Short mmCIF file of C-alpha atoms and ligand atoms in Angstrom, two decimals:
data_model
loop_
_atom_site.label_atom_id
_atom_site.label_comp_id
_atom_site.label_asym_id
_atom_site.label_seq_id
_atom_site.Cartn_x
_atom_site.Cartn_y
_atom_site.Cartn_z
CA UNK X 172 34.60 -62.23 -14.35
CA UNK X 173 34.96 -65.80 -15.77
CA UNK X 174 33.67 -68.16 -13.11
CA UNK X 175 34.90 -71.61 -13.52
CA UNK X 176 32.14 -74.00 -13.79
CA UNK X 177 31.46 -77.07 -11.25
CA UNK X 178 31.45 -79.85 -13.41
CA UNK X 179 29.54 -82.43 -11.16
CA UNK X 180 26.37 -81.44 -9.79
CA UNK X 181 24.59 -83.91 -6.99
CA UNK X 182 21.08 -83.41 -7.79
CA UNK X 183 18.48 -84.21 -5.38
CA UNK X 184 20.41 -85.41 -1.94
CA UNK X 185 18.35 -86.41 1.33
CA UNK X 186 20.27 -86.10 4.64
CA UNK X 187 18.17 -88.56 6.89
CA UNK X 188 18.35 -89.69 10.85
CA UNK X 189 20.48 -86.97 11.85
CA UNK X 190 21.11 -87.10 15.56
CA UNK X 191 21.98 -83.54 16.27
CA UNK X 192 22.22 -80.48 14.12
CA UNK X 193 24.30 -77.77 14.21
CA UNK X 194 22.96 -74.63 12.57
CA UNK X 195 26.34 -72.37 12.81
CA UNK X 196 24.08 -69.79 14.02
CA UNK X 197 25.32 -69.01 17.93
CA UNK X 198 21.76 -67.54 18.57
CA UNK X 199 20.30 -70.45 17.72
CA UNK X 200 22.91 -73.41 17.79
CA UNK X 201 20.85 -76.46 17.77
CA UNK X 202 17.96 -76.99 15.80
CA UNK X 203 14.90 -79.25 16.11
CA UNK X 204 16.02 -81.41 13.08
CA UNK X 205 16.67 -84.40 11.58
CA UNK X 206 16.59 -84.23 8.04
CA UNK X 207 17.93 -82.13 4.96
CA UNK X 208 17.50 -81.86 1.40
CA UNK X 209 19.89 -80.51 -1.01
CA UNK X 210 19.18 -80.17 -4.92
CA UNK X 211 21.91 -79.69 -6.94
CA UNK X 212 24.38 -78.43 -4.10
CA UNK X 213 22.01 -76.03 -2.61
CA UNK X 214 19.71 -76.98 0.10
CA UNK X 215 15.93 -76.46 -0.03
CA UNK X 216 14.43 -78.17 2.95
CA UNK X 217 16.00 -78.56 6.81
CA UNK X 218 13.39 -80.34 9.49
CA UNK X 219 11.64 -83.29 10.41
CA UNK X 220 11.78 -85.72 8.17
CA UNK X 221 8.01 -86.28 8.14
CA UNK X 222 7.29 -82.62 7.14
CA UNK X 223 10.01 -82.76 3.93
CA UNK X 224 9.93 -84.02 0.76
CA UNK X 225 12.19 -87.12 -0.13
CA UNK X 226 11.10 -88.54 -2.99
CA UNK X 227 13.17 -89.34 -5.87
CA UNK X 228 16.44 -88.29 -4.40
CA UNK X 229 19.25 -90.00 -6.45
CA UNK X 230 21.98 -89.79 -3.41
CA UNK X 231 20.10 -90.47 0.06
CA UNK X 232 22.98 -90.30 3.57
CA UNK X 233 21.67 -92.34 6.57
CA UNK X 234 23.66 -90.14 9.66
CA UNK X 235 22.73 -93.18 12.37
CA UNK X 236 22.14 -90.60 14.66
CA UNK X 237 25.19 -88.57 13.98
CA UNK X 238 25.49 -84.84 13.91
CA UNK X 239 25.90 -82.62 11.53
CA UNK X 240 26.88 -78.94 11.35
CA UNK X 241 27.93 -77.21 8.46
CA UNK X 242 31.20 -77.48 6.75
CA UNK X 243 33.97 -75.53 8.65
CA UNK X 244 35.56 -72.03 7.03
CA UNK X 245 39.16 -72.03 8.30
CA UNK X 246 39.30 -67.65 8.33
CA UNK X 247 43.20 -67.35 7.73
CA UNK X 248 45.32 -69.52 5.69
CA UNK X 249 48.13 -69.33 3.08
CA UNK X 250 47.39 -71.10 -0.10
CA UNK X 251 50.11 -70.21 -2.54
CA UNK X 252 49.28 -72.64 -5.94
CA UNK X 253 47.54 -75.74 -6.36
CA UNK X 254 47.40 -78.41 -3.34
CA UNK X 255 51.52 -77.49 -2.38
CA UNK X 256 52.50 -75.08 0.35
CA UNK X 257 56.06 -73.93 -0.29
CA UNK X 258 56.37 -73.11 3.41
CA UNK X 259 57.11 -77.03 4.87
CA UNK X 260 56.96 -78.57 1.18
CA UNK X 261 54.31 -80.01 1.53
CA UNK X 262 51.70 -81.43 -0.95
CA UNK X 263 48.06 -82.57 -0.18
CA UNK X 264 47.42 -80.42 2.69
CA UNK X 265 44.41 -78.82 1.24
CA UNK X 266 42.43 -82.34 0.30
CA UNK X 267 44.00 -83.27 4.07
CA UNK X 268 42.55 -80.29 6.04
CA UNK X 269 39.19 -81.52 4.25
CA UNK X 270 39.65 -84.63 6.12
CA UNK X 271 39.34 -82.22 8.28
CA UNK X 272 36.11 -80.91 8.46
CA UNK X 273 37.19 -77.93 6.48
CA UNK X 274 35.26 -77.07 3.12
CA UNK X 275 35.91 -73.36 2.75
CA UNK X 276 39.61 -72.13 2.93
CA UNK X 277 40.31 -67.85 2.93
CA UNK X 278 43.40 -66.79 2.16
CA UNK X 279 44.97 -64.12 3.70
CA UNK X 280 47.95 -63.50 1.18
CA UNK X 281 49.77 -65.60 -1.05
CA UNK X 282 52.78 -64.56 1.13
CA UNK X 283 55.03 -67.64 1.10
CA UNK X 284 55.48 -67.84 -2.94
CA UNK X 285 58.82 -68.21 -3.88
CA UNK X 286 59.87 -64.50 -5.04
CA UNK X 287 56.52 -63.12 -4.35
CA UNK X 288 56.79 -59.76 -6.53
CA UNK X 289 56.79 -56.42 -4.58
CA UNK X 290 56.18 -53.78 -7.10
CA UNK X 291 52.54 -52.94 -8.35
CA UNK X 292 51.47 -53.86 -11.15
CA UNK X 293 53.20 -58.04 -9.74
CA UNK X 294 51.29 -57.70 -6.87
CA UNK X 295 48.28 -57.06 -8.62
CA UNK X 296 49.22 -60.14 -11.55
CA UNK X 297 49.48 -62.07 -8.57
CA UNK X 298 46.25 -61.45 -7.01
CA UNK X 299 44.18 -61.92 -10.31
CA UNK X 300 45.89 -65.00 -10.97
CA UNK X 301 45.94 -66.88 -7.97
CA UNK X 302 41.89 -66.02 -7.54
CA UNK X 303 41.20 -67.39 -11.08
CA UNK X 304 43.77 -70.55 -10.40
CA UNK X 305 41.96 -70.98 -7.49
CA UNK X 306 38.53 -70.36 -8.68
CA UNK X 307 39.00 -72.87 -10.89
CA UNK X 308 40.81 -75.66 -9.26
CA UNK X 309 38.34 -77.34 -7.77
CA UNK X 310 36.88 -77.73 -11.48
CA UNK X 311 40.05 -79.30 -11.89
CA UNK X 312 39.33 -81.96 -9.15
CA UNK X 313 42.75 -80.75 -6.88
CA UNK X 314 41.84 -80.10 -3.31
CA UNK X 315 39.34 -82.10 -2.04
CA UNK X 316 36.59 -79.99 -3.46
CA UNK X 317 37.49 -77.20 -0.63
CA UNK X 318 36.13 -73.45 -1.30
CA UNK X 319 39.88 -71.86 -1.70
CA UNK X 320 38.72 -67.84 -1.39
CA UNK X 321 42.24 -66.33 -2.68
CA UNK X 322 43.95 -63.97 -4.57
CA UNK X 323 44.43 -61.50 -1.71
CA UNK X 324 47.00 -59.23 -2.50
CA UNK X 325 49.73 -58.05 0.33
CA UNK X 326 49.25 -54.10 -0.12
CA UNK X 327 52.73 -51.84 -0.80
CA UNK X 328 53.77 -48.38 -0.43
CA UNK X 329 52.39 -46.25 -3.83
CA UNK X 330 49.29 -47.70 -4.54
CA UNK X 331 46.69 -45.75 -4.94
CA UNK X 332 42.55 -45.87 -5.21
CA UNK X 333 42.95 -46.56 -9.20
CA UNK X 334 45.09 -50.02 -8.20
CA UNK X 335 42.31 -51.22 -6.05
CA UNK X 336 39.52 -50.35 -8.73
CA UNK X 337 41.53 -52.52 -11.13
CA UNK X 338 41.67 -55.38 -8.48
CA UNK X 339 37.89 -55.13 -7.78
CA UNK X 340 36.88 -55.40 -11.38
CA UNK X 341 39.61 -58.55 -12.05
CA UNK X 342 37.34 -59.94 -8.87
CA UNK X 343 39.84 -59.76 -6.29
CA UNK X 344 37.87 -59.77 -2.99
CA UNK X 345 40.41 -59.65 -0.18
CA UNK X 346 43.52 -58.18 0.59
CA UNK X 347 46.32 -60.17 2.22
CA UNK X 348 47.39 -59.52 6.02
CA UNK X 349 48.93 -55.60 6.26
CA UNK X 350 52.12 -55.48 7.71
CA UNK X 351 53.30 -58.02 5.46
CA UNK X 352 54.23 -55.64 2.86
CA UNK X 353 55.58 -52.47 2.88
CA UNK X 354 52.68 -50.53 4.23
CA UNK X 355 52.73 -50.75 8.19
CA UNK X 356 51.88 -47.49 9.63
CA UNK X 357 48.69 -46.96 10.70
CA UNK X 358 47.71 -44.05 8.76
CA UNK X 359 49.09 -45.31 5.65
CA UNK X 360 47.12 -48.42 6.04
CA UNK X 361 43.82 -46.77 6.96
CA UNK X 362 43.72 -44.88 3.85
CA UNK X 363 43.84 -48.48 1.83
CA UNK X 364 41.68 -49.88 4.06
CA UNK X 365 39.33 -46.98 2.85
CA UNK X 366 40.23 -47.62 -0.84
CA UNK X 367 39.21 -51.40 -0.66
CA UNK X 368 36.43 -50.85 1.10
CA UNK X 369 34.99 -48.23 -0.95
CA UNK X 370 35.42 -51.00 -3.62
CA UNK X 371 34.09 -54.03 -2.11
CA UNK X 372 37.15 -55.33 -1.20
CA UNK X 373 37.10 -56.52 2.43
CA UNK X 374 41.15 -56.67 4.24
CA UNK X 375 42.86 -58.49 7.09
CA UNK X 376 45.94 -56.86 9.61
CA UNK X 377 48.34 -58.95 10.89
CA UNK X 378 48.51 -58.52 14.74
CA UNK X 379 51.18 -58.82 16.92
CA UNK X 380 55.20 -59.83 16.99
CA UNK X 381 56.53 -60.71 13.74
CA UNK X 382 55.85 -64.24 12.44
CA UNK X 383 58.96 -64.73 10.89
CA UNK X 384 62.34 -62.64 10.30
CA UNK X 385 61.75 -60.07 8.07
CA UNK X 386 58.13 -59.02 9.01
CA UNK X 387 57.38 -56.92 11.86
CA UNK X 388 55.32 -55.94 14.95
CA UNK X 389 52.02 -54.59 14.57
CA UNK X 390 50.57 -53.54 17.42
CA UNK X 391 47.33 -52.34 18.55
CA UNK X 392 47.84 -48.34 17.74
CA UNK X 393 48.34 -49.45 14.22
CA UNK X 394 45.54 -51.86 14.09
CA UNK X 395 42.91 -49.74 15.64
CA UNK X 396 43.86 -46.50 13.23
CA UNK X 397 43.78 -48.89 10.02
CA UNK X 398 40.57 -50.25 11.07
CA UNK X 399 40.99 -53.59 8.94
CA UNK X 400 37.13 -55.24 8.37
CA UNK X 401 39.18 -58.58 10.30
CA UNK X 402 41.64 -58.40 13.16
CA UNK X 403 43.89 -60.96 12.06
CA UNK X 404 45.17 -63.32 14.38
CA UNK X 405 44.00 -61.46 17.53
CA UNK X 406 46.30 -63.77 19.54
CA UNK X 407 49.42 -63.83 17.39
CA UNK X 408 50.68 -65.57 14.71
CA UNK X 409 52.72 -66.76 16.99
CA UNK X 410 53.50 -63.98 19.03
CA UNK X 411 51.07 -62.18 21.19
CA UNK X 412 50.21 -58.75 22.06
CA UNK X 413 49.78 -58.39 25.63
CA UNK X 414 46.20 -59.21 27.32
CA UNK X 415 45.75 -55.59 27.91
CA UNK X 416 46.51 -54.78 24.79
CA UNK X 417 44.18 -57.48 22.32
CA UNK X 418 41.55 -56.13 25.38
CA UNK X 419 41.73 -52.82 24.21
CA UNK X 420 41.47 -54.32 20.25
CA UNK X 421 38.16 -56.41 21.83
CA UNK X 422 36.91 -52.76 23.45
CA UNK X 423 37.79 -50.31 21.34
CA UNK X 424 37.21 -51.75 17.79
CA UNK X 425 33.80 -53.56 16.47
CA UNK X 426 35.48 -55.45 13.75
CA UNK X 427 36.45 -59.26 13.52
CA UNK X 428 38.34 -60.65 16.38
CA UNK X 429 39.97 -63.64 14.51
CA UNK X 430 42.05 -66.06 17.06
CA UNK X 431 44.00 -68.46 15.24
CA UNK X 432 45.46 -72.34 15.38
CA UNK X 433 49.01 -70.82 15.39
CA UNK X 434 48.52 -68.17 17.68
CA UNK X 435 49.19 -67.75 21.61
CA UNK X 436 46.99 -70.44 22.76
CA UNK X 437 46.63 -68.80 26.37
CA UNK X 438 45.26 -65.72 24.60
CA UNK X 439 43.22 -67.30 22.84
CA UNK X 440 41.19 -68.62 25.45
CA UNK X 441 41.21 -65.59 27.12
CA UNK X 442 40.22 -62.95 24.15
CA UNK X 443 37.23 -65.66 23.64
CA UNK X 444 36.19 -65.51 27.31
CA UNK X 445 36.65 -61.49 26.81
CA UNK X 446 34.31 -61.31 23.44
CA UNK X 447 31.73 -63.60 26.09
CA UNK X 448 31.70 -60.82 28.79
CA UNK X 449 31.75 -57.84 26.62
CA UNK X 450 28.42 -59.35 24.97
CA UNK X 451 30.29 -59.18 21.42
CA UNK X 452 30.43 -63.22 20.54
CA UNK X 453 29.44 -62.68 17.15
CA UNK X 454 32.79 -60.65 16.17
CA UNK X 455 34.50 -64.09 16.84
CA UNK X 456 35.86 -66.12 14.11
CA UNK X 457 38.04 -69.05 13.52
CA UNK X 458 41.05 -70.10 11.79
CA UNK X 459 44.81 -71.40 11.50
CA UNK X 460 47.26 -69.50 9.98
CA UNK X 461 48.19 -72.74 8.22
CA UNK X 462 50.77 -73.18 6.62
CA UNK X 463 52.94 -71.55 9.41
CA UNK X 464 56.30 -72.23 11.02
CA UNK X 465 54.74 -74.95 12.87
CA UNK X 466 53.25 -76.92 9.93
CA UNK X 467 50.18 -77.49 8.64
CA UNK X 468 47.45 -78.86 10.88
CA UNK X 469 44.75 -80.96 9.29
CA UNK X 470 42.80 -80.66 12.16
CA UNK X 471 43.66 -77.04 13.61
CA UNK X 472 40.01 -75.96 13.33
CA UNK X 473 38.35 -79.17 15.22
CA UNK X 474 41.44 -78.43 17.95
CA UNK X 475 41.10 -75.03 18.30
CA UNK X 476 37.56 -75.54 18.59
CA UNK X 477 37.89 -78.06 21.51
CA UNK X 478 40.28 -75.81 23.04
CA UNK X 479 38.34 -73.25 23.43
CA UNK X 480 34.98 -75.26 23.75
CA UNK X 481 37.09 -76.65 27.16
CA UNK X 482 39.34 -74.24 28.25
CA UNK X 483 37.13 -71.14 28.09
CA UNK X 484 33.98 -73.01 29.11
CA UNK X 485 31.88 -71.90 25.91
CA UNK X 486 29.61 -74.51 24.78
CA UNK X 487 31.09 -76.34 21.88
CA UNK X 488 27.92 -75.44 19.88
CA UNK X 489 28.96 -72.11 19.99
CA UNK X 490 32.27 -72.56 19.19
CA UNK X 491 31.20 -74.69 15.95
CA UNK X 492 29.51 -70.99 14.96
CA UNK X 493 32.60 -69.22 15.74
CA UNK X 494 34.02 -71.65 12.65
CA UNK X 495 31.22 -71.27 10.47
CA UNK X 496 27.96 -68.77 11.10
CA UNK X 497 30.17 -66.01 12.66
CA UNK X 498 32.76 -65.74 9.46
CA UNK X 499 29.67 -66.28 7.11
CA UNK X 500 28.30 -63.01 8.38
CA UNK X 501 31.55 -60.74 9.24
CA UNK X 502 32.67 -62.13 5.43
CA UNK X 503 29.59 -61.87 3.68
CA UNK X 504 29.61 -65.45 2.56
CA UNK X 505 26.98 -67.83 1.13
CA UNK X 506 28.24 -70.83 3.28
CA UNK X 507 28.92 -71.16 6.90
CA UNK X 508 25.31 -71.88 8.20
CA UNK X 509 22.50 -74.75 7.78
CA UNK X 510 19.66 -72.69 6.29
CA UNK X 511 17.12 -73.02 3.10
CA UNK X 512 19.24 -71.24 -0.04
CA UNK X 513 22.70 -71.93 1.69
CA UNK X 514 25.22 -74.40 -0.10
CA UNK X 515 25.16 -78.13 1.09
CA UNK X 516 28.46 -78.05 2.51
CA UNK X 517 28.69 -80.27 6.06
CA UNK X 518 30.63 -81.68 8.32
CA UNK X 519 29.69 -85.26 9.79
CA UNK X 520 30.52 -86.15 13.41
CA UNK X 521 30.58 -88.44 16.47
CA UNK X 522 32.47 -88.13 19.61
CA UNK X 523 35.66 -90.20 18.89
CA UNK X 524 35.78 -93.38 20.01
CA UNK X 525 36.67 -94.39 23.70
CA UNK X 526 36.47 -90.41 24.50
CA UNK X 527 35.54 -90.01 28.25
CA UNK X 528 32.28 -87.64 27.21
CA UNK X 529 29.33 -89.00 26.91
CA UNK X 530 28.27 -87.39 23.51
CA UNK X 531 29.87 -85.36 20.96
CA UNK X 532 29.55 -81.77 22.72
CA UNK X 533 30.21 -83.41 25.89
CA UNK X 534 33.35 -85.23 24.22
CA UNK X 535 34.32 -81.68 23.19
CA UNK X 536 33.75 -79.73 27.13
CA UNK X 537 36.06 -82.67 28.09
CA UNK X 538 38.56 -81.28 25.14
CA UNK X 539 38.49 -84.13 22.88
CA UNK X 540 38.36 -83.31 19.49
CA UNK X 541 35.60 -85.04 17.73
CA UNK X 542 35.99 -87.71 14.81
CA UNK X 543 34.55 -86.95 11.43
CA UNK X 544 32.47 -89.49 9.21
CA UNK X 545 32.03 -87.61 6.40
CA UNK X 546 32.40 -84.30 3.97
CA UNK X 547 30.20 -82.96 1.80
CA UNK X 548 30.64 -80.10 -0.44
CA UNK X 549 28.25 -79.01 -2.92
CA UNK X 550 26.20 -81.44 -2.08
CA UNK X 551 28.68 -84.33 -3.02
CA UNK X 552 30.35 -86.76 -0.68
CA UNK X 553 33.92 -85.76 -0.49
CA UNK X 554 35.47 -88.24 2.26
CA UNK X 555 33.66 -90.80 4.52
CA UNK X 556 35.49 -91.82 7.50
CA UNK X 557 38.47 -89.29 8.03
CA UNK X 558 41.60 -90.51 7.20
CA UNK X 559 42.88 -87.71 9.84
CA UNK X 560 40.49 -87.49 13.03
CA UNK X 561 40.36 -90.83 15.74
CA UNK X 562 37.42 -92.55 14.35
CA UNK X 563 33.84 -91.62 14.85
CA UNK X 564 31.79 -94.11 17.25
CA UNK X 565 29.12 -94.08 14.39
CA UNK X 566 29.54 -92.90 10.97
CA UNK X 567 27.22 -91.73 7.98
CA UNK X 568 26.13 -94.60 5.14
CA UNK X 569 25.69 -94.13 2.01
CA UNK X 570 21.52 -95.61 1.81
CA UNK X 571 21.90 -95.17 -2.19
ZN1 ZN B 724 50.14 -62.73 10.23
#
C-alpha cells in the first residue's frame, strides 16, 4: 500500500520545564517528569531532565511549567474530502479542531458526501480513495498536520467475505458506523462484523435514535448480536437509548463504550460513572461525532472532557486517557500515550485564564475547559497559542 511520505521531519526536539505530564495511561496518569525528547517525530527519552540527553537538539520548547499530555484522538468523526465538511459547509474545521488539542481524527464513514454511492463495488472506490486522499493530505500541508484515519466504508446488503478481503489489501482499516447503510439487523451485521475482523478490519455501530431522517434506530438487541469492536456513540448521536438500556450495552458487552460530543450529555455522564463502578474504565473512549447537525465543535473533545471530568467526578487525568491512552489500545494505534517509541504528538496546556481552579486539573473538576499553548505533531510545532480555547495563563516558547 503506497504510504504517502511526511515531507518535513523535526529532528532532534527537547521538551524542557514541563510542569505536569500527562501519560494517557489511566493506570498511571501522571508521571514523575519534566522533560522529553523526540528525534525525528518519534520520542526516545521521557524523565528528568538531568537523567536525558539534550544535546544538539535543533528545536528545544521551554513549557514554563505547563503541562503536557499527549495529542487528543477525537474516536468518531466525519471527514468527507480535504479540510470541507459538506454537512454545515464548512471549510477549515480540521486545521480548527487542531487548535483544538486534536492531532488524530478517525472517521467513522464518509457518510455526508454528496451522493455517497450505495452499490458495492462505489462503496468500496470510496473507501480506498478517501484513505489514500487522506493518507496523503497531510503531505499536502491541508489540515493542520492532524492524523485523518479514514476510508471507512458504510457496509450494504450483498457483500460478502471476498469484498472485505479486497478492502483489507487496498488498506482500508475501518468500517463506517452500521446502521447507516443498508445492513441493520443484528444478525446480518454480525456476520460482517466477523468478515472484517477476520481481516483486520476493526468496525463501529451506530447506537441509538436516528441522527437524521432517513437513518434509523439501533438499539441494544442489534448492537449486542453484531458485536461491533466500538460501541459507537454509547449515548446517542443525538438521541439516546434509555439508561437501562446503554447499562445493559456497559454489562453485557466488553467492547468500546464510545460517548460522544453530540450525544445525550446526561448519559454521558452517567454511562462514564457506570464504566467507573463496573471496574471497566479502560473500555471508555472519546469523541464528537463532528460534523453533526449541531456543527462542528473545535473544542468538543477539551468540553466533553471537562464535562465529564466535573459532572461525573472522575479526575480530569483520567478523562485526558479516555481521549488518548484508552482509544490507543481498544484501536490498536501507535499514538495516544507519552511513552519511549510513541509519536511526538502533544497537547500543551494551562488552566485558562481567570478560571476559578487553582491549576489546570483543578480548573477542569470546576468544569472549565482548559486553554491550549501549543500543538505538536510529529514532532513539529503546529499552533502556539490557540486561536480557539480562552488563553492559557502560561504558554510554551519556542527556546530555539
Ligand atoms: Zn451515528
Amino acid at each position: 500500500m503506497a504510504t504517502a511520505a511526511i515531507v518535513e521531519r523535526s529532528g532532534k526536539v527537547v521538551i524542557r520545564r514541563v510542569g505536569l505530564m500527562l501519560s494517557g495511561d489511566i493506570d498511571r496518569p501522571i508521571l514523575d517528569a519534566d522533560t522529553i525528547v523526540i528525534d525525528d517525530g518519534v520520542i526516545t527519552a521521557v524523565g528528568r531532565e538531568k537523567d536525558c540527553d539534550t544535546g544538539d537538539a535543533k528545536c528545544v520548547i521551554d513549557c514554563q511549567g505547563t503541562a503536557v499530555a499527549p495529542g487528543l484522538i477525537d474516536s468518531h468523526t466525519h471527514p468527507v474530502f480535504g479540510d470541507w465538511t459538506p454537512r454545515q459547509n464548512q471549510l477549515g474545521w480540521i486545521e480548527s479542531c487542531m487548535h483544538g488539542g486534536v492531532t488524530t481524527m478517525i472517521s467513522a464513514g464518509e457518510v455526508h458526501l454528496p451522493g455517497r454511492p450505495k452499490d458495492i463495488i462505489g462503496v468500496k472506490a470510496l473507501a480506498i480513495t478517501a484513505q489514500r486522499a487522506f493518507d496523503g493530505m497531510r503531505a499536502a500541508g491541508v489540515g493542520g498536520g492532524v492524523r485523518v484515519l479514514a476510508g471507512a466504508p458504510v457496509i450494504e446488503k450483498g457483500m460478502v467475505e471476498q469484498d472485505f478481503i479486497d478492502l483489507a489489501a487496498a488498506g482500508v482499516r475501518l468500517l463506517g458506523e452500521i446502521g447507516l447503510g443498508s445492513v441493520k439487523a443484528g444478525d446480518e451485521a454480525a456476520q460482517m462484523v466477523g468478515w472484517a475482523r477476520r481481516h483486520g478490519i476493526q468496525s463501529t455501530i451506530h447506537t441509538g435514535g436516528p441522527s437524521i431522517p432517513g437513518s434509523g434506530l439501533i438499539d441494544e438487541h442489534v448492537v449486542l448480536e453484531a458485536d461491533a469492536d466500538v460501541i459507537g456513540h454509547v449515548n446517542g448521536g443525538h438521541t439516546s437509548l434509555s439508561y437501562k438500556s446503554v447499562c445493559t450495552l456497559c454489562e453485557k458487552s466488553s467492547r468500546a463504550l464510545e460517548i460522544v460530543h453530540n450525544g445525550n450529555e446526561r448519559i454521558a455522564i452517567l454511562t462514564a460513572r457506570h464504566a467507573m463502578e463496573l471496574k471497566c474504565p479502560h473500555r471508555v473512549i472519546l469523541g464528537t461525532d463532528a460534523p453533526a447537525g449541531s456543527g462542528v465543535q473545535p473544542l468538543g473533545m477539551l468540553r466533553l472532557i471537562a464535562l465529564i471530568a466535573s459532572m461525573a467526578d472522575i479526575p480530569a487525568e483520567i478523562v485526558f486517557g479516555f481521549a488518548t491512552g484508552n482509544i490507543s489500545r481498544m484501536r490498536a494505534l501507535p499514538q495516544g500515550l507519552i511513552e519511549v517509541g510513541r509519536p511526538a504528538d502533544f497537547v500543551f496546556m494551562d488552566k485558562a485564564q481567570h478560571s476559578a481552579g487553582t491549576d489546570l486539573l483543578d480548573s477542569m473538576r470546576l468544569g472549565d475547559i482548559p486553554g491550549v499553548g501549543m500543538v505538536m505533531i510529529d514532532g513539529i510545532v503546529r499552533c502556539q497559542r490557540s486561536r480557539n480555547t480562552p488563553p492559557a495563563v502560561e504558554v510554551p516558547v519556542i527556546a530555539h
